Amino acid sequence: MGPTRGVKVPVAASKQKPEKVVNPLFEKRPKQFGIGGALPPKRDLTRFVKWPKVVQIQRKKRILKQRLKVPPALNQFTKTLDKNLATSLFKMLLNYRPEDKAEKKERLLTRAQQETQGITVENKKPIVVKYGLNHVTCLIEQRRAQLVVIAHDVDPIELVVWLPALCRKMRIPYCIVKGKARLGAIVHKKTASVLCLTTFKNQDWMGFRNVIEAINANFNDKYEEHRKKWGGGIMGSKSQAKTKAKERLLAKEAAQRMT
């Protein structure tokens, strides 16, 4: 039978928690981080580091390019070839590397030995990548270039800013890729602003044709679109938050006026 109303039910005796056994051999010593005390834990000090002047200038320049309005002629260098297409292009370009100093020395040595033995040597010109801004410009103007590859980070950018317009005028496929150092590695240099191919080997023609079609679709055919598109004008997170707060306030006031 259940308990009647108003009668207090006796509460069951609460279970007593067993006392924690403390080993006297292990004494608790909490760390004191005051002066002369324990060393503080390691923290991320990135924001407190005084970076070299070169790094500071690089970072400020990058931020300025985001904040300021960038004209279309410069903004087109932010639209580079996608990663997969660029990888396949560089793999093909590696087959057309010019000879380095050691290879040239070896070739001239074998040629000299053959000439001393009275063997006629065929001087067949190899198919290699052309580099050097003036040389590539001459090849484009003479319509001998088949494909032009421009680096996106040339400094000063004015050296190559006119190249896309010239390539389009001469109807030569061009592309903008990331990294002047990557272009330089192909021609045994530290950096290279522009590379060019004047002809291809027969076995590579199909691969290059597919790459050139994709490059034409991304660059030559979109030149007019890129020519009108400005860049930059991206504010920082704090400025964006302030602008959004102002917009919300204005919207709220407009809603109050309507009511």
Coordinates of C-alpha atoms in Angstrom, one line a residue:
M1 CA 0.0 0.0 0.0
G2 CA 1.4 3.5 -1.0
P3 CA 2.1 6.2 1.6
T4 CA -0.7 8.5 2.5
R5 CA -0.6 12.2 1.8
G6 CA 1.1 14.5 4.2
V7 CA 3.1 11.7 5.8
K8 CA 6.9 12.2 5.3
V9 CA 8.6 9.2 3.8
P10 CA 11.9 8.2 5.5
V11 CA 14.9 9.2 3.2
A12 CA 17.3 6.3 2.6
A13 CA 20.7 6.9 4.1
S14 CA 23.0 8.6 1.6
K15 CA 25.9 6.5 0.5
Q16 CA 29.1 7.7 2.0
K17 CA 31.9 8.3 -0.6
P18 CA 35.0 6.3 0.1
E19 CA 37.9 8.6 1.1
K20 CA 40.6 8.9 -1.5
V21 CA 43.8 7.1 -0.4
V22 CA 46.7 9.5 -0.7
N23 CA 50.2 8.0 -1.0
P24 CA 52.5 9.9 1.3
L25 CA 55.5 9.2 -1.0
F26 CA 54.0 11.4 -3.8
E27 CA 53.6 14.9 -2.6
K28 CA 51.4 17.4 -4.5
R29 CA 53.5 20.3 -5.7
P30 CA 51.4 22.8 -7.7
K31 CA 53.5 25.1 -10.0
Q32 CA 53.9 28.7 -9.1
F33 CA 54.5 30.9 -12.2
G34 CA 55.5 34.0 -10.4
I35 CA 59.0 35.7 -10.5
G36 CA 61.6 33.1 -9.7
G37 CA 59.1 30.3 -10.0
A38 CA 58.4 27.6 -12.6
L39 CA 58.9 28.3 -16.3
P40 CA 55.7 29.2 -18.1
P41 CA 54.3 26.7 -20.7
K42 CA 55.3 27.2 -24.3
R43 CA 53.0 29.5 -26.3
D44 CA 52.6 30.5 -29.9
L45 CA 54.7 33.6 -30.2
T46 CA 54.2 34.2 -34.0
R47 CA 52.6 37.6 -33.5
F48 CA 55.4 38.8 -31.3
V49 CA 58.3 37.8 -33.6
K50 CA 60.1 40.6 -35.3
W51 CA 60.3 39.3 -38.9
P52 CA 63.1 40.3 -41.3
K53 CA 62.4 43.5 -43.4
V54 CA 62.1 41.5 -46.6
V55 CA 59.3 39.3 -45.1
Q56 CA 57.5 42.4 -43.7
I57 CA 57.5 44.0 -47.2
Q58 CA 56.2 40.9 -48.9
R59 CA 53.3 40.6 -46.4
K60 CA 52.4 44.3 -46.6
K61 CA 52.5 44.2 -50.4
R62 CA 50.2 41.2 -50.4
I63 CA 47.7 42.9 -48.1
L64 CA 47.9 46.1 -50.1
K65 CA 47.1 44.2 -53.3
Q66 CA 44.0 42.8 -51.6
R67 CA 42.8 46.2 -50.2
L68 CA 43.5 48.5 -53.2
K69 CA 41.6 48.4 -56.5
V70 CA 43.8 46.5 -59.0
P71 CA 43.4 47.4 -62.7
P72 CA 42.5 44.5 -65.1
A73 CA 45.9 44.5 -66.8
L74 CA 47.5 43.5 -63.5
N75 CA 44.5 41.5 -62.1
Q76 CA 44.8 39.0 -65.0
F77 CA 48.0 37.6 -63.4
T78 CA 46.0 36.3 -60.5
K79 CA 44.1 34.0 -62.8
T80 CA 46.6 31.2 -63.3
L81 CA 46.5 27.8 -64.9
D82 CA 44.8 25.1 -62.8
K83 CA 47.0 22.6 -61.0
N84 CA 46.3 19.5 -63.0
L85 CA 46.8 21.2 -66.4
A86 CA 50.0 23.0 -65.1
T87 CA 51.4 19.7 -63.9
S88 CA 50.9 18.0 -67.3
L89 CA 52.3 21.1 -69.1
F90 CA 55.5 21.1 -67.0
K91 CA 55.9 17.3 -67.5
M92 CA 55.9 17.9 -71.2
L93 CA 58.2 20.9 -71.0
L94 CA 60.8 18.8 -69.1
N95 CA 61.3 16.8 -72.4
Y96 CA 62.4 20.0 -74.1
R97 CA 65.0 21.2 -71.6
P98 CA 68.1 22.8 -73.1
E99 CA 71.4 21.2 -72.4
D100 CA 73.4 22.3 -69.3
K101 CA 77.1 23.1 -69.1
A102 CA 78.2 19.5 -68.5
E103 CA 76.1 18.2 -71.4
K104 CA 77.4 20.9 -73.7
K105 CA 81.0 20.1 -72.7
E106 CA 80.5 16.4 -73.3
R107 CA 78.9 17.0 -76.7
L108 CA 81.7 19.3 -77.9
L109 CA 84.3 16.8 -76.7
T110 CA 82.7 13.9 -78.6
R111 CA 82.3 16.1 -81.7
A112 CA 86.0 17.2 -81.6
Q113 CA 87.1 13.5 -81.2
Q114 CA 84.9 12.5 -84.2
E115 CA 86.4 15.4 -86.3
T116 CA 89.9 14.3 -85.5
Q117 CA 89.1 10.8 -86.6
G118 CA 87.7 12.2 -89.9
I119 CA 84.0 11.3 -89.2
T120 CA 81.5 13.7 -90.6
V121 CA 79.2 15.1 -87.8
E122 CA 75.6 16.0 -88.4
N123 CA 74.8 19.4 -86.8
K124 CA 71.1 18.8 -86.3
K125 CA 69.5 21.6 -84.3
P126 CA 67.7 20.2 -81.2
I127 CA 64.1 21.1 -80.3
V128 CA 64.3 22.9 -77.0
V129 CA 62.4 25.5 -74.9
K130 CA 63.3 29.1 -75.7
Y131 CA 63.7 31.6 -72.8
G132 CA 64.7 35.2 -72.3
L133 CA 62.2 38.1 -72.6
N134 CA 63.7 39.7 -75.7
H135 CA 64.2 36.4 -77.5
V136 CA 60.6 35.3 -76.8
T137 CA 59.2 38.7 -77.8
C138 CA 61.1 38.4 -81.2
L139 CA 59.7 34.9 -81.7
I140 CA 56.1 36.1 -81.0
E141 CA 56.5 39.0 -83.4
Q142 CA 57.8 36.7 -86.1
R143 CA 54.9 34.3 -85.4
R144 CA 57.3 31.5 -84.8
A145 CA 56.1 30.8 -81.2
Q146 CA 53.6 27.9 -80.8
L147 CA 53.0 28.3 -77.1
V148 CA 54.0 31.0 -74.6
V149 CA 54.2 30.4 -70.8
I150 CA 54.3 33.5 -68.5
A151 CA 55.1 33.5 -64.8
H152 CA 52.6 35.2 -62.5
D153 CA 55.1 36.6 -60.0
V154 CA 57.5 38.6 -62.1
D155 CA 58.9 41.6 -60.3
P156 CA 58.4 44.3 -61.6
I157 CA 55.3 43.1 -63.3
E158 CA 55.6 45.8 -66.0
L159 CA 58.2 43.6 -67.7
V160 CA 55.5 41.1 -68.9
V161 CA 52.2 43.0 -68.4
W162 CA 52.0 43.6 -72.2
L163 CA 52.8 40.0 -73.2
P164 CA 49.2 38.6 -73.1
A165 CA 47.9 41.4 -75.4
L166 CA 50.8 40.8 -77.9
C167 CA 50.1 37.0 -77.9
R168 CA 46.4 37.6 -78.5
K169 CA 47.1 40.1 -81.3
M170 CA 49.4 37.5 -83.0
R171 CA 46.9 34.7 -82.2
I172 CA 49.5 32.7 -80.3
P173 CA 48.3 30.5 -77.3
Y174 CA 49.6 31.8 -74.0
C175 CA 49.1 30.9 -70.4
I176 CA 50.0 32.3 -67.0
V177 CA 51.4 29.8 -64.5
K178 CA 52.5 30.0 -60.8
G179 CA 56.1 30.5 -60.1
K180 CA 59.0 32.0 -62.0
A181 CA 61.3 29.6 -60.1
R182 CA 59.4 26.6 -61.7
L183 CA 60.0 28.1 -65.1
G184 CA 63.7 28.7 -64.2
A185 CA 64.2 25.1 -63.2
I186 CA 63.3 23.9 -66.7
V187 CA 66.0 26.0 -68.3
H188 CA 68.7 25.5 -65.6
K189 CA 68.3 29.0 -64.1
K190 CA 67.1 30.4 -60.8
T191 CA 64.1 32.1 -62.3
A192 CA 62.6 32.7 -65.8
S193 CA 59.9 35.2 -66.5
V194 CA 58.7 33.6 -69.8
L195 CA 59.2 30.4 -71.8
C196 CA 58.3 29.6 -75.4
L197 CA 58.1 26.6 -77.7
T198 CA 58.5 27.0 -81.4
T199 CA 57.9 23.4 -82.5
F200 CA 57.0 20.0 -81.0
K201 CA 58.2 16.5 -81.4
N202 CA 55.9 14.2 -83.4
Q203 CA 55.3 11.8 -80.4
D204 CA 54.2 14.8 -78.2
W205 CA 51.9 16.5 -80.7
M206 CA 48.6 14.9 -79.4
G207 CA 49.4 15.8 -75.8
F208 CA 50.3 19.3 -76.6
R209 CA 47.2 19.8 -78.8
N210 CA 44.9 18.9 -75.8
V211 CA 46.9 21.3 -73.6
I212 CA 46.7 24.1 -76.1
E213 CA 43.0 23.7 -76.6
A214 CA 42.5 24.0 -72.8
I215 CA 44.8 27.0 -72.6
N216 CA 42.9 28.7 -75.5
A217 CA 39.6 28.2 -73.7
N218 CA 41.0 29.6 -70.4
F219 CA 43.1 32.5 -71.6
N220 CA 42.9 33.5 -75.3
D221 CA 39.1 33.1 -75.5
K222 CA 38.6 34.9 -72.1
Y223 CA 40.9 37.8 -72.8
E224 CA 38.0 40.3 -73.3
E225 CA 36.4 39.1 -70.1
H226 CA 39.7 39.5 -68.1
R227 CA 40.3 42.9 -69.7
K228 CA 37.2 44.3 -68.0
K229 CA 37.5 42.7 -64.6
W230 CA 39.0 44.8 -61.8
G231 CA 40.6 43.1 -58.8
G232 CA 41.3 44.0 -55.1
G233 CA 38.9 45.9 -53.0
I234 CA 38.7 43.2 -50.4
M235 CA 38.7 44.7 -46.9
G236 CA 39.9 43.1 -43.6
S237 CA 37.7 41.2 -41.3
K238 CA 37.2 44.1 -38.9
S239 CA 36.2 46.5 -41.7
Q240 CA 33.8 44.0 -43.1
A241 CA 32.2 43.5 -39.6
K242 CA 31.8 47.3 -39.2
T243 CA 30.2 47.6 -42.7
K244 CA 27.8 44.7 -41.9
A245 CA 26.8 46.3 -38.6
K246 CA 26.1 49.7 -40.3
E247 CA 24.0 47.9 -42.9
R248 CA 22.0 46.1 -40.2
L249 CA 21.4 49.4 -38.4
L250 CA 20.3 51.1 -41.6
A251 CA 17.9 48.2 -42.4
K252 CA 16.5 48.4 -38.9
E253 CA 15.9 52.1 -39.2
A254 CA 14.2 51.7 -42.6
A255 CA 11.9 49.0 -41.2
Q256 CA 10.9 51.3 -38.3
R257 CA 10.1 54.1 -40.7
M258 CA 7.9 51.8 -42.7
T259 CA 5.9 50.8 -39.6

